Amino acid sequence: MKNIDDILKYLKQITLLYVEDDQSTMEEVSYFLQSKVKNLITAKNGKEALDIFKSSDDIDVIISDVKMPVMSGLELAKEIKKISVDTPILITTAFNDSKFLFEAINIGIANYITKPINLRILVESFYDVSKSIVLEKENKEIYNTLSQYKDIVDERSIIIKTDSNGIITYVNEPFVKISGYSKEEIIGHNFNIIRHEDVNSEYFSNLWHTIKDEKKLWQGEIKNQSKDKVTFYLDTIIKPILDLDGNIVEYISLSTDITDLVQTREYFKNQTQKTALDLKDSINILSQYKDAVNKSNIIIRVDKNRKISHVNDAFVEIFGFSKDEIIGQDYSFLKNPNLNEQEYKEFVEEVFSENGRKGIIVNKSKDHRDIYCDVYTYPLKDLDGNIFEYIGIRHDITEIVELHKELEDTQREIIYKLGEISESRSQETGQHVKRVAEYSKLLATKLDLNEEDINTVFTASPMHDIGKISIPDAILHKPGKLDEQEWEIMKTHSQIGYDILKNSSRTILKAAAEISHTHHEKWDGSGYPLGLKGEDIPIFGRITAIADVFDALGSDRSYKKSWPIESILELFHKERAKHFDPILVDIFFENIDEFLEIREKFKD
């Protein structure tokens, strides 16, 4: 019996329609369920229940007797499925033969309980469908939140998407506003349509070489021209989006309008070139611009010995240090302790170079908060060209970075929820998908996959059994061995999961489709559904196969008890180069202590 608090957590959110013509059974079961659900509605026959369902829009689950006057339970189920195919229906019956079972499966019955009703079995079956419904509701809420986050990003940034040939496929409203082109006018045209004639071809050749040939992110300033020939400047990041084979699918550009900043910079340049006769006015103007820059930016100055010589009020407000606490400290005083030492060393060398540095840095505030800044560092030189000081102009982008992290966390939570939905139907815990994810990440790391692939398999592997959402509960929950026909139905979950996810253009969901499709393939070619062999099986599928089997064998299921660790290890020895990739099996044994630590940390 599952924990009562866990059961009530889900049942208390459910509106239940209970249909039973026998008065004593109705009273007994209703009394038992009344305090456990959010709302309980009763009906004495199928016709009455159907009328109630048609007039209500908040019924989550139906429990119905089969043999009733006016309209039977199976007839009621058929009519309900015409109206709402997703509404779970549990039936109570004295019948228990295969003909009745297959008829119930064909209708789409979620489960059946034999009479006389065992209340423990009733509540466990009801709990399983209730948990799935609540998780789906929560998932919709997460999708709604993610959509709102996307709207925020869409409003804050200028976004352009192109295909692999540079043809524009999407622009957002901020782009329409700054460029003067409508979406209809711009989509389908080459990105060069907004290119300013003053920008030489070499600049764009280097840009395309970075994103197309090297397949790397490019960041820089671009001078553009609107439909009305008005010049505007964008601080731009362009990222190539790759498929699983490393081919470019599209490019995404996120930009910030820096027209005012560039024009101010040019004005500074022009003003400093005035003759000596205008020097007094120039100094006055420069002083005013310096004041404006100081009030609108976070400013830090560092001498050539790398000691902090000045910070402005905005710096004090953001970082929390007083000027007395910060001035005179070494530049490394602000170093975030979580930064990699080598990466920080390279960053500092660029900051204190002849050319300065432009980029993003994370520091620590006085109260130990992470502060993310977009940094422009410039060396200040005397008339002889010698550097005497460095000035850093910073913009606090902590809110944007934290929003991006929240988007990533939300995406990962959605995938876990989808995995939990499928696992809850097969009576496996949400901890199963977490453990499979952690085991997969450990294997990928020890195999020395790159960081992107490690994160991909970690995020996508929880969806390995998503296809089980389409397998009947009568098969998923069968306590004994499946017969041949039931086993063939069970095996379809790999193909079903692949079909659900295969058309996504998102890297994580494409990886999840591949994992669903191939994690039951075997090294010797005896697996399903494709009969792939050896390295023809994608690496993500081979990794998840070991993670899934290791966790399944060590966990209780409706059809078996958990295996002792000695038996599990003996099986992996036996199935090396038969079921499993031999290299991955060797890695598994070399790191078995870490696998056991994960199992203990995320135990049910």
Coordinates of C-alpha atoms in Angstrom, one line a residue:
M1 CA 0.0 0.0 0.0
K2 CA 1.4 3.4 -0.9
N3 CA 1.9 6.1 1.7
I4 CA -1.5 7.5 2.6
D5 CA -0.3 11.1 2.5
D6 CA 1.0 10.6 -1.0
I7 CA -2.4 9.1 -2.0
L8 CA -4.4 11.9 -0.5
K9 CA -2.2 14.6 -2.1
Y10 CA -3.5 13.5 -5.5
L11 CA -7.0 12.3 -4.7
K12 CA -7.8 15.6 -2.9
Q13 CA -7.5 17.4 -6.3
I14 CA -10.0 15.1 -8.2
T15 CA -13.7 15.4 -9.0
L16 CA -15.0 11.8 -9.2
L17 CA -18.2 10.5 -10.8
Y18 CA -19.2 7.2 -9.2
V19 CA -21.9 5.0 -11.0
E20 CA -23.5 2.0 -9.2
D21 CA -27.0 0.6 -9.3
D22 CA -26.6 -1.5 -6.1
Q23 CA -27.6 0.7 -3.2
S24 CA -25.6 -1.0 -0.5
T25 CA -22.4 -1.0 -2.6
M26 CA -23.1 2.6 -3.6
E27 CA -23.4 3.6 0.1
E28 CA -20.3 1.7 1.2
V29 CA -18.0 2.9 -1.5
S30 CA -19.3 6.5 -1.4
Y31 CA -18.8 6.7 2.3
F32 CA -15.2 5.5 1.8
L33 CA -14.4 7.9 -1.0
Q34 CA -16.3 11.0 0.2
S35 CA -13.6 12.4 2.4
K36 CA -10.7 11.4 0.1
V37 CA -11.6 13.4 -3.1
K38 CA -12.3 17.0 -3.8
N39 CA -15.9 16.4 -5.1
L40 CA -17.9 13.1 -5.3
I41 CA -20.9 12.9 -7.7
T42 CA -23.0 9.7 -7.9
A43 CA -25.4 8.2 -10.4
K44 CA -27.5 5.0 -10.3
N45 CA -27.2 4.0 -14.0
G46 CA -25.2 4.7 -17.2
K47 CA -27.9 7.0 -18.7
E48 CA -28.0 9.2 -15.5
A49 CA -24.2 9.3 -15.4
L50 CA -23.9 10.3 -19.1
D51 CA -26.4 13.2 -18.6
I52 CA -24.3 14.4 -15.6
F53 CA -21.1 14.2 -17.5
K54 CA -22.5 16.2 -20.5
S55 CA -23.7 19.0 -18.2
S56 CA -20.4 19.2 -16.2
D57 CA -17.0 20.4 -17.3
D58 CA -14.9 19.5 -14.2
I59 CA -15.3 15.7 -13.9
D60 CA -11.8 14.2 -13.8
V61 CA -12.3 10.4 -13.3
I62 CA -15.3 8.0 -13.7
I63 CA -15.7 4.7 -11.7
S64 CA -18.6 2.7 -13.0
D65 CA -20.2 -0.7 -12.5
V66 CA -20.6 -2.7 -15.7
K67 CA -24.0 -4.5 -15.3
M68 CA -26.7 -1.8 -14.8
P69 CA -30.2 -1.1 -16.0
V70 CA -31.0 1.5 -18.8
M71 CA -27.3 1.7 -19.9
S72 CA -24.4 -0.6 -19.0
G73 CA -21.0 0.5 -17.9
L74 CA -19.3 -0.4 -21.2
E75 CA -22.0 1.5 -23.2
L76 CA -21.5 4.5 -20.9
A77 CA -17.7 4.2 -21.5
K78 CA -18.2 4.2 -25.3
E79 CA -20.3 7.3 -25.1
I80 CA -17.9 9.1 -22.7
K81 CA -15.0 8.4 -25.0
K82 CA -16.9 10.1 -27.9
I83 CA -17.1 13.2 -25.8
S84 CA -13.7 13.2 -24.1
V85 CA -11.2 10.5 -25.1
D86 CA -8.8 11.5 -22.3
T87 CA -11.1 11.1 -19.4
P88 CA -10.0 8.0 -17.4
I89 CA -12.7 5.4 -16.7
L90 CA -12.3 2.5 -14.1
I91 CA -14.9 -0.2 -14.2
T92 CA -16.1 -2.6 -11.4
T93 CA -17.3 -6.0 -12.5
A94 CA -17.8 -9.6 -11.5
F95 CA -16.6 -10.6 -15.0
N96 CA -13.0 -11.6 -15.4
D97 CA -12.5 -13.4 -18.7
S98 CA -10.2 -12.4 -21.6
K99 CA -13.0 -11.5 -24.0
F100 CA -14.3 -8.9 -21.6
L101 CA -10.8 -7.7 -20.9
F102 CA -10.0 -7.1 -24.6
E103 CA -13.4 -5.3 -25.1
A104 CA -12.5 -3.0 -22.2
I105 CA -9.0 -2.4 -23.7
N106 CA -10.5 -1.5 -27.1
I107 CA -12.9 1.0 -25.5
G108 CA -10.0 2.6 -23.6
I109 CA -10.8 1.6 -20.1
A110 CA -8.0 2.7 -17.7
N111 CA -8.4 -0.2 -15.3
Y112 CA -10.9 -2.6 -13.9
I113 CA -11.6 -3.8 -10.3
T114 CA -13.3 -7.2 -9.7
K115 CA -16.3 -7.5 -7.3
P116 CA -16.7 -7.8 -4.4
I117 CA -14.7 -4.6 -4.3
N118 CA -11.5 -4.6 -2.3
L119 CA -11.2 -1.0 -1.1
R120 CA -7.4 -1.1 -1.0
I121 CA -7.2 -2.2 -4.6
L122 CA -9.9 0.4 -5.5
V123 CA -8.0 3.3 -4.0
E124 CA -4.6 2.2 -5.5
S125 CA -6.1 2.0 -9.0
F126 CA -7.9 5.4 -8.4
Y127 CA -4.6 6.8 -7.1
D128 CA -2.7 5.8 -10.3
V129 CA -5.0 7.6 -12.7
S130 CA -5.4 10.5 -10.3
K131 CA -1.7 11.1 -10.1
S132 CA -1.4 11.1 -13.9
I133 CA -4.2 13.6 -14.2
V134 CA -2.7 16.0 -11.6
L135 CA 0.8 15.7 -13.2
E136 CA -0.8 16.6 -16.6
K137 CA -2.5 19.6 -15.0
E138 CA 0.8 20.7 -13.4
N139 CA 2.5 20.2 -16.8
K140 CA 0.0 22.6 -18.5
E141 CA 0.7 25.2 -15.8
I142 CA 4.5 24.9 -16.5
Y143 CA 3.9 25.3 -20.2
N144 CA 1.8 28.4 -19.5
T145 CA 4.6 29.8 -17.3
L146 CA 7.2 29.0 -20.0
S147 CA 5.1 30.8 -22.6
Q148 CA 5.0 33.9 -20.4
Y149 CA 8.8 33.8 -20.0
K150 CA 9.2 33.6 -23.7
D151 CA 7.0 36.6 -24.1
I152 CA 9.2 38.5 -21.7
V153 CA 12.4 37.6 -23.7
D154 CA 10.5 38.5 -26.9
E155 CA 9.8 42.0 -25.5
R156 CA 13.3 42.7 -24.2
S157 CA 15.4 41.6 -27.2
I158 CA 15.4 42.0 -30.9
I159 CA 15.1 38.5 -32.3
I160 CA 15.7 37.2 -35.9
K161 CA 15.7 33.6 -37.1
T162 CA 17.0 32.5 -40.4
D163 CA 17.4 29.1 -42.2
S164 CA 20.8 27.6 -42.9
N165 CA 21.1 29.8 -46.0
G166 CA 20.5 33.0 -44.2
I167 CA 16.9 33.5 -45.3
I168 CA 14.8 35.1 -42.6
T169 CA 12.1 32.9 -41.2
Y170 CA 11.0 34.9 -38.1
V171 CA 11.3 38.3 -36.6
N172 CA 9.7 39.7 -33.5
E173 CA 7.9 43.1 -32.9
P174 CA 11.0 45.0 -31.6
F175 CA 12.7 44.1 -34.9
V176 CA 9.8 45.3 -36.9
K177 CA 9.8 48.6 -34.9
I178 CA 13.5 49.4 -35.4
S179 CA 13.8 48.2 -39.0
G180 CA 10.6 49.7 -40.4
Y181 CA 9.8 46.5 -42.3
S182 CA 6.6 44.5 -41.6
K183 CA 6.9 40.8 -41.0
E184 CA 5.4 40.1 -44.4
E185 CA 8.0 42.4 -46.1
I186 CA 11.1 40.9 -44.3
I187 CA 10.4 37.1 -44.0
G188 CA 11.7 35.2 -47.0
H189 CA 14.5 37.7 -47.7
N190 CA 18.2 37.3 -47.0
F191 CA 19.6 38.7 -43.8
N192 CA 21.6 41.2 -45.8
I193 CA 18.5 43.2 -46.5
I194 CA 19.3 45.4 -43.5
R195 CA 23.0 45.5 -44.0
H196 CA 24.4 49.0 -44.1
E197 CA 26.4 49.9 -47.2
D198 CA 29.3 51.2 -45.1
V199 CA 30.1 47.8 -43.6
N200 CA 32.8 46.1 -45.7
S201 CA 32.4 42.5 -46.9
E202 CA 35.3 41.2 -44.9
Y203 CA 33.4 41.9 -41.6
F204 CA 30.5 39.7 -42.7
S205 CA 32.8 37.1 -44.2
N206 CA 34.4 36.7 -40.8
L207 CA 30.9 36.6 -39.2
W208 CA 29.7 33.8 -41.5
H209 CA 33.0 31.9 -41.2
T210 CA 32.5 31.8 -37.4
I211 CA 28.8 30.7 -37.4
K212 CA 28.8 28.6 -40.6
D213 CA 32.2 27.0 -40.9
E214 CA 33.3 26.8 -37.2
K215 CA 29.7 26.5 -36.0
K216 CA 30.4 28.8 -33.1
L217 CA 28.6 31.6 -31.4
W218 CA 29.4 35.1 -32.8
Q219 CA 29.1 38.3 -30.8
G220 CA 29.7 41.9 -32.0
E221 CA 28.3 45.2 -33.1
I222 CA 26.6 45.5 -36.5
K223 CA 25.7 48.7 -38.3
N224 CA 22.3 48.3 -40.1
Q225 CA 20.0 50.3 -42.2
S226 CA 16.2 50.5 -41.8
K227 CA 13.6 50.5 -44.6
D228 CA 13.7 54.3 -44.6
K229 CA 17.5 54.4 -44.8
V230 CA 17.9 55.3 -41.1
T231 CA 21.1 53.9 -39.5
F232 CA 20.9 51.8 -36.4
Y233 CA 23.4 49.8 -34.4
L234 CA 22.8 46.4 -32.7
D235 CA 24.9 44.6 -30.1
T236 CA 24.3 41.1 -31.5
I237 CA 24.8 37.4 -30.6
I238 CA 24.2 34.9 -33.4
K239 CA 24.0 31.2 -32.5
P240 CA 23.9 28.3 -35.0
I241 CA 21.4 25.7 -34.1
L242 CA 22.6 22.2 -34.8
D243 CA 20.8 18.8 -35.3
L244 CA 22.0 15.5 -33.7
D245 CA 24.4 15.0 -36.7
G246 CA 26.0 18.4 -36.2
N247 CA 24.3 20.0 -39.2
I248 CA 23.1 23.6 -39.0
V249 CA 19.3 23.7 -38.9
E250 CA 18.9 27.5 -38.4
Y251 CA 20.5 30.6 -36.9
I252 CA 19.1 32.7 -34.1
S253 CA 20.1 36.2 -33.5
L254 CA 19.4 38.1 -30.2
S255 CA 20.3 41.8 -30.3
T256 CA 20.1 45.0 -28.2
D257 CA 19.7 48.4 -29.7
I258 CA 23.0 50.4 -28.9
T259 CA 22.4 53.2 -31.4
D260 CA 22.5 55.9 -28.7
L261 CA 25.7 54.4 -27.2
V262 CA 27.5 54.3 -30.6
Q263 CA 26.4 57.8 -31.5
T264 CA 27.6 59.1 -28.1
R265 CA 30.9 57.3 -28.6
E266 CA 31.3 58.9 -32.1
Y267 CA 30.4 62.3 -30.6
F268 CA 33.2 61.8 -28.0
K269 CA 35.6 61.0 -30.8
N270 CA 34.6 64.1 -32.9
Q271 CA 34.7 66.4 -29.9
T272 CA 38.2 65.4 -28.9
Q273 CA 39.4 66.2 -32.4
K274 CA 38.6 69.9 -32.1
T275 CA 41.3 72.4 -32.3
A276 CA 42.9 74.1 -29.2
L277 CA 40.6 77.0 -29.7
D278 CA 37.7 74.8 -28.8
L279 CA 39.5 72.9 -26.0
K280 CA 37.6 74.7 -23.2
D281 CA 34.2 73.9 -24.7
S282 CA 35.3 70.4 -25.5
I283 CA 36.4 69.8 -21.9
N284 CA 33.0 71.1 -20.7
I285 CA 31.1 68.9 -23.0
L286 CA 33.3 65.9 -22.2
S287 CA 32.7 66.6 -18.5
Q288 CA 29.0 66.5 -19.0
Y289 CA 29.1 63.3 -21.1
K290 CA 31.3 61.8 -18.4
D291 CA 28.7 62.7 -15.8
A292 CA 26.0 61.2 -18.0
V293 CA 28.0 57.9 -18.5
N294 CA 28.8 57.8 -14.8
K295 CA 25.1 58.0 -13.8
S296 CA 23.8 55.5 -16.4
N297 CA 26.5 52.8 -16.0
I298 CA 28.4 50.8 -13.4
I299 CA 32.0 52.2 -13.5
I300 CA 35.2 50.7 -12.2
R301 CA 38.8 52.0 -12.8
V302 CA 41.9 49.9 -12.2
D303 CA 45.5 51.1 -12.2
K304 CA 48.3 49.4 -14.1
N305 CA 49.2 47.4 -11.0
R306 CA 45.7 45.9 -11.1
K307 CA 44.6 47.8 -8.0
I308 CA 41.0 49.2 -7.9
S309 CA 41.4 53.0 -8.0
H310 CA 37.8 54.1 -8.4
V311 CA 34.2 52.9 -8.4
N312 CA 31.1 55.0 -8.9
D313 CA 27.9 55.0 -6.8
A314 CA 26.1 52.6 -9.1
F315 CA 28.9 50.1 -8.5
V316 CA 28.5 50.6 -4.7
E317 CA 24.7 50.1 -4.9
I318 CA 24.9 46.8 -7.0
F319 CA 27.9 45.1 -5.2
G320 CA 27.2 46.4 -1.7
F321 CA 30.8 47.4 -0.8
S322 CA 31.5 50.9 0.3
K323 CA 34.2 52.8 -1.6
D324 CA 36.5 52.6 1.4
E325 CA 36.1 48.8 1.4
I326 CA 36.8 48.3 -2.4
I327 CA 39.3 51.0 -3.4
G328 CA 42.9 49.8 -3.1
Q329 CA 41.9 46.1 -3.3
D330 CA 43.4 43.9 -6.0
Y331 CA 41.1 43.3 -9.0
S332 CA 40.7 39.6 -8.0
F333 CA 38.9 40.8 -4.9
L334 CA 35.7 40.6 -6.9
K335 CA 36.4 37.1 -8.2
N336 CA 33.6 34.6 -8.0
P337 CA 35.0 31.6 -6.1
N338 CA 33.0 29.2 -8.3
L339 CA 34.9 30.3 -11.5
N340 CA 37.4 28.0 -13.1
E341 CA 40.9 29.2 -12.3
Q342 CA 42.2 28.8 -15.8
E343 CA 39.2 30.6 -17.3
Y344 CA 39.5 33.4 -14.9
K345 CA 43.2 33.8 -15.6
E346 CA 42.5 34.0 -19.3
F347 CA 39.7 36.5 -18.7
V348 CA 42.0 38.8 -16.6
E349 CA 44.8 38.7 -19.2
E350 CA 42.3 39.9 -21.8
V351 CA 41.0 42.7 -19.5
F352 CA 44.5 44.0 -19.0
S353 CA 45.6 43.8 -22.6
E354 CA 46.3 46.5 -25.2
N355 CA 42.8 46.0 -26.7
G356 CA 40.8 45.6 -23.5
R357 CA 37.9 43.2 -23.4
K358 CA 34.2 43.0 -24.2
G359 CA 32.1 40.1 -22.7
I360 CA 30.2 38.7 -19.7
I361 CA 31.6 38.2 -16.3
V362 CA 30.1 36.9 -13.0
N363 CA 31.4 38.4 -9.7
K364 CA 30.3 38.1 -6.1
S365 CA 28.6 40.9 -4.1
K366 CA 29.3 41.6 -0.5
D367 CA 26.3 39.5 0.5
H368 CA 27.6 36.7 -1.7
R369 CA 25.1 37.0 -4.5
D370 CA 26.1 36.2 -8.1
I371 CA 26.3 39.5 -10.1
Y372 CA 26.4 39.1 -13.9
C373 CA 27.6 42.0 -15.9
D374 CA 28.1 42.8 -19.6
V375 CA 31.6 44.4 -19.4
Y376 CA 33.4 46.8 -21.8
T377 CA 37.0 47.3 -20.6
Y378 CA 39.2 49.9 -22.2
P379 CA 42.8 50.8 -21.6
L380 CA 43.4 54.5 -21.0
K381 CA 46.6 55.9 -22.5
D382 CA 48.7 59.0 -22.1
L383 CA 49.9 61.2 -25.0
D384 CA 52.8 58.8 -25.6
G385 CA 50.5 55.8 -25.9
N386 CA 51.4 54.3 -22.6
I387 CA 48.6 52.7 -20.6
F388 CA 48.2 54.3 -17.2
E389 CA 44.7 53.0 -16.2
Y390 CA 41.9 50.7 -17.3
I391 CA 38.2 51.7 -17.2
G392 CA 35.4 49.1 -17.1
I393 CA 31.9 50.1 -18.1
R394 CA 29.4 47.5 -16.9
H395 CA 25.7 46.8 -17.3
D396 CA 24.0 44.6 -14.7
I397 CA 22.4 41.6 -16.6
T398 CA 21.8 39.4 -13.6
E399 CA 18.0 39.5 -14.1
I400 CA 18.4 38.3 -17.7
V401 CA 20.8 35.6 -16.8
E402 CA 18.6 34.3 -14.0
L403 CA 15.6 34.4 -16.3
H404 CA 17.6 32.3 -18.8
K405 CA 18.5 29.8 -16.1
E406 CA 14.9 29.7 -15.0
L407 CA 13.9 28.9 -18.6
E408 CA 16.4 26.0 -18.7
D409 CA 15.2 24.7 -15.3
T410 CA 11.6 24.9 -16.4
Q411 CA 12.4 23.0 -19.6
R412 CA 14.1 20.3 -17.5
E413 CA 11.1 20.2 -15.1
I414 CA 8.7 19.8 -18.0
I415 CA 10.7 16.8 -19.3
Y416 CA 10.8 15.3 -15.8
K417 CA 7.0 15.8 -15.5
L418 CA 6.5 14.1 -18.9
G419 CA 8.7 11.2 -17.7
E420 CA 6.8 11.0 -14.4
I421 CA 3.5 10.8 -16.2
S422 CA 4.6 7.8 -18.2
E423 CA 6.2 6.1 -15.2
S424 CA 3.2 6.8 -13.0
R425 CA 1.1 4.7 -15.4
S426 CA 3.5 1.8 -15.1
Q427 CA 3.5 2.2 -11.3
E428 CA 7.1 3.3 -11.2
T429 CA 8.1 6.3 -9.1
G430 CA 9.3 9.7 -10.2
Q431 CA 12.6 8.8 -8.5
H432 CA 13.1 6.2 -11.3
V433 CA 13.5 8.9 -14.0
K434 CA 15.8 11.0 -11.8
R435 CA 18.0 8.0 -11.1
V436 CA 18.1 7.1 -14.8
A437 CA 19.1 10.7 -15.6
E438 CA 21.9 10.7 -13.0
Y439 CA 23.2 7.3 -14.1
S440 CA 23.1 8.4 -17.8
K441 CA 25.0 11.6 -16.9
L442 CA 27.6 9.6 -15.0
L443 CA 28.2 7.2 -17.9
A444 CA 28.4 10.0 -20.4
T445 CA 30.9 11.9 -18.3
K446 CA 33.1 8.8 -17.7
L447 CA 33.0 8.1 -21.5
D448 CA 34.4 11.6 -22.0
L449 CA 31.5 12.9 -24.1
N450 CA 31.5 16.7 -24.6
E451 CA 29.6 18.9 -22.1
E452 CA 26.7 19.5 -24.6
D453 CA 26.2 15.8 -25.1
I454 CA 26.4 15.1 -21.4
N455 CA 23.7 17.7 -20.6
T456 CA 21.6 16.4 -23.5
V457 CA 21.5 12.8 -22.4
F458 CA 21.0 13.9 -18.8
T459 CA 18.0 16.0 -19.7
A460 CA 16.5 13.7 -22.4
S461 CA 16.8 10.3 -20.8
P462 CA 13.9 10.7 -18.3
M463 CA 11.6 10.5 -21.3
H464 CA 12.9 7.0 -22.4
D465 CA 9.5 5.3 -21.6
I466 CA 7.2 8.2 -22.7
G467 CA 5.5 5.7 -25.1
K468 CA 4.0 3.8 -22.2
I469 CA 1.3 6.4 -22.0
S470 CA -0.4 4.5 -24.8
I471 CA -0.1 1.0 -23.3
P472 CA -3.3 -0.3 -21.5
D473 CA -3.1 -0.4 -17.7
A474 CA -4.3 -4.0 -17.8
I475 CA -0.9 -4.9 -19.4
L476 CA 1.3 -2.4 -17.5
H477 CA -0.1 -3.5 -14.2
K478 CA -0.3 -7.2 -14.8
P479 CA 1.3 -8.9 -11.8
G480 CA 2.4 -12.0 -13.7
K481 CA 4.3 -12.7 -16.9
L482 CA 2.8 -11.2 -20.1
D483 CA 1.5 -13.6 -22.7
E484 CA 2.8 -13.4 -26.3
Q485 CA 0.1 -11.0 -27.5
E486 CA 0.5 -8.7 -24.5
W487 CA 4.3 -8.6 -24.9
E488 CA 3.9 -7.5 -28.5
I489 CA 1.7 -4.7 -27.4
M490 CA 4.1 -3.7 -24.6
K491 CA 7.1 -3.6 -27.1
T492 CA 5.3 -0.9 -29.2
H493 CA 6.0 1.7 -26.5
S494 CA 9.5 2.3 -28.0
Q495 CA 8.1 3.2 -31.5
I496 CA 5.2 5.1 -29.9
G497 CA 7.6 7.3 -27.9
Y498 CA 9.7 8.0 -31.0
D499 CA 6.6 8.9 -33.1
I500 CA 5.5 11.4 -30.4
L501 CA 8.8 13.2 -30.3
K502 CA 10.5 12.7 -33.7
N503 CA 9.1 15.8 -35.5
S504 CA 10.5 18.2 -32.9
S505 CA 13.3 20.6 -34.1
R506 CA 14.5 21.0 -30.5
T507 CA 17.8 19.2 -29.7
I508 CA 16.5 17.8 -26.3
L509 CA 13.3 16.4 -27.7
K510 CA 15.1 14.9 -30.8
A511 CA 17.5 13.2 -28.4
A512 CA 14.5 12.0 -26.3
A513 CA 13.0 10.5 -29.5
E514 CA 16.2 8.7 -30.3
I515 CA 16.5 7.3 -26.7
S516 CA 12.9 6.1 -26.6
H517 CA 13.4 4.4 -30.0
T518 CA 16.7 2.6 -29.2
H519 CA 17.1 2.0 -25.5
H520 CA 15.7 -1.6 -25.9
E521 CA 18.1 -2.4 -28.7
K522 CA 20.9 -4.9 -27.8
W523 CA 24.6 -5.0 -28.7
D524 CA 24.2 -8.4 -30.4
G525 CA 21.3 -7.3 -32.6
S526 CA 18.5 -9.2 -30.7
G527 CA 16.8 -6.1 -29.3
Y528 CA 13.7 -4.2 -30.5
P529 CA 12.1 -2.4 -32.4
L530 CA 14.8 -2.1 -35.2
G531 CA 17.2 -5.0 -34.4
L532 CA 20.2 -2.6 -34.5
K533 CA 23.6 -4.1 -33.6
G534 CA 26.8 -2.8 -32.0
E535 CA 27.7 0.8 -32.7
D536 CA 24.8 1.2 -35.1
I537 CA 22.8 1.8 -31.9
P538 CA 23.1 5.5 -31.1
I539 CA 25.3 6.2 -28.0
F540 CA 22.4 7.9 -26.1
G541 CA 20.4 4.7 -26.5
R542 CA 23.3 2.5 -25.3
I543 CA 23.9 4.7 -22.3
T544 CA 20.2 4.8 -21.3
A545 CA 19.9 1.0 -21.7
I546 CA 22.4 0.4 -18.9
A547 CA 20.9 3.1 -16.7
D548 CA 17.4 1.8 -17.1
V549 CA 18.1 -1.9 -16.6
F550 CA 20.3 -1.2 -13.6
D551 CA 17.6 0.8 -11.9
A552 CA 14.8 -1.5 -12.9
L553 CA 16.5 -4.6 -11.5
G554 CA 17.2 -2.8 -8.3
S555 CA 13.6 -1.7 -7.8
D556 CA 10.3 -3.4 -6.9
R557 CA 7.8 -3.7 -9.7
S558 CA 4.2 -5.0 -9.9
Y559 CA 5.6 -8.2 -11.5
K560 CA 8.8 -8.7 -9.4
K561 CA 10.8 -7.9 -6.3
S562 CA 14.1 -6.0 -6.5
W563 CA 17.2 -8.0 -7.2
P564 CA 20.2 -8.1 -4.7
I565 CA 23.2 -6.1 -6.0
E566 CA 25.2 -9.3 -6.4
S567 CA 22.7 -10.7 -8.9
I568 CA 22.5 -7.5 -10.8
L569 CA 26.3 -7.3 -11.2
E570 CA 26.3 -11.0 -12.3
L571 CA 23.8 -10.2 -15.0
F572 CA 25.9 -7.3 -16.3
H573 CA 28.9 -9.5 -16.5
K574 CA 26.9 -12.1 -18.4
E575 CA 25.3 -9.6 -20.8
R576 CA 28.6 -7.7 -21.6
A577 CA 28.9 -7.6 -25.4
K578 CA 25.5 -9.4 -25.7
H579 CA 22.8 -7.0 -24.4
F580 CA 25.1 -4.1 -23.5
D581 CA 28.0 -2.1 -25.0
P582 CA 31.1 -3.8 -23.6
I583 CA 33.0 -0.5 -23.1
L584 CA 30.1 1.0 -21.2
V585 CA 29.8 -2.1 -19.0
D586 CA 33.5 -1.8 -18.2
I587 CA 32.9 1.9 -17.2
F588 CA 29.9 0.8 -15.2
F589 CA 32.0 -1.6 -13.1
E590 CA 34.9 0.8 -12.7
N591 CA 32.5 3.3 -11.2
I592 CA 30.0 1.1 -9.4
D593 CA 30.5 2.9 -6.1
E594 CA 29.3 6.2 -7.7
F595 CA 26.2 4.4 -9.1
L596 CA 25.4 3.0 -5.7
E597 CA 25.7 6.5 -4.2
I598 CA 23.2 7.9 -6.7
R599 CA 20.8 5.0 -6.0
E600 CA 21.0 5.8 -2.2
K601 CA 20.6 9.5 -2.7
F602 CA 17.5 9.2 -4.9
K603 CA 16.0 6.1 -3.3
D604 CA 12.2 5.7 -3.3

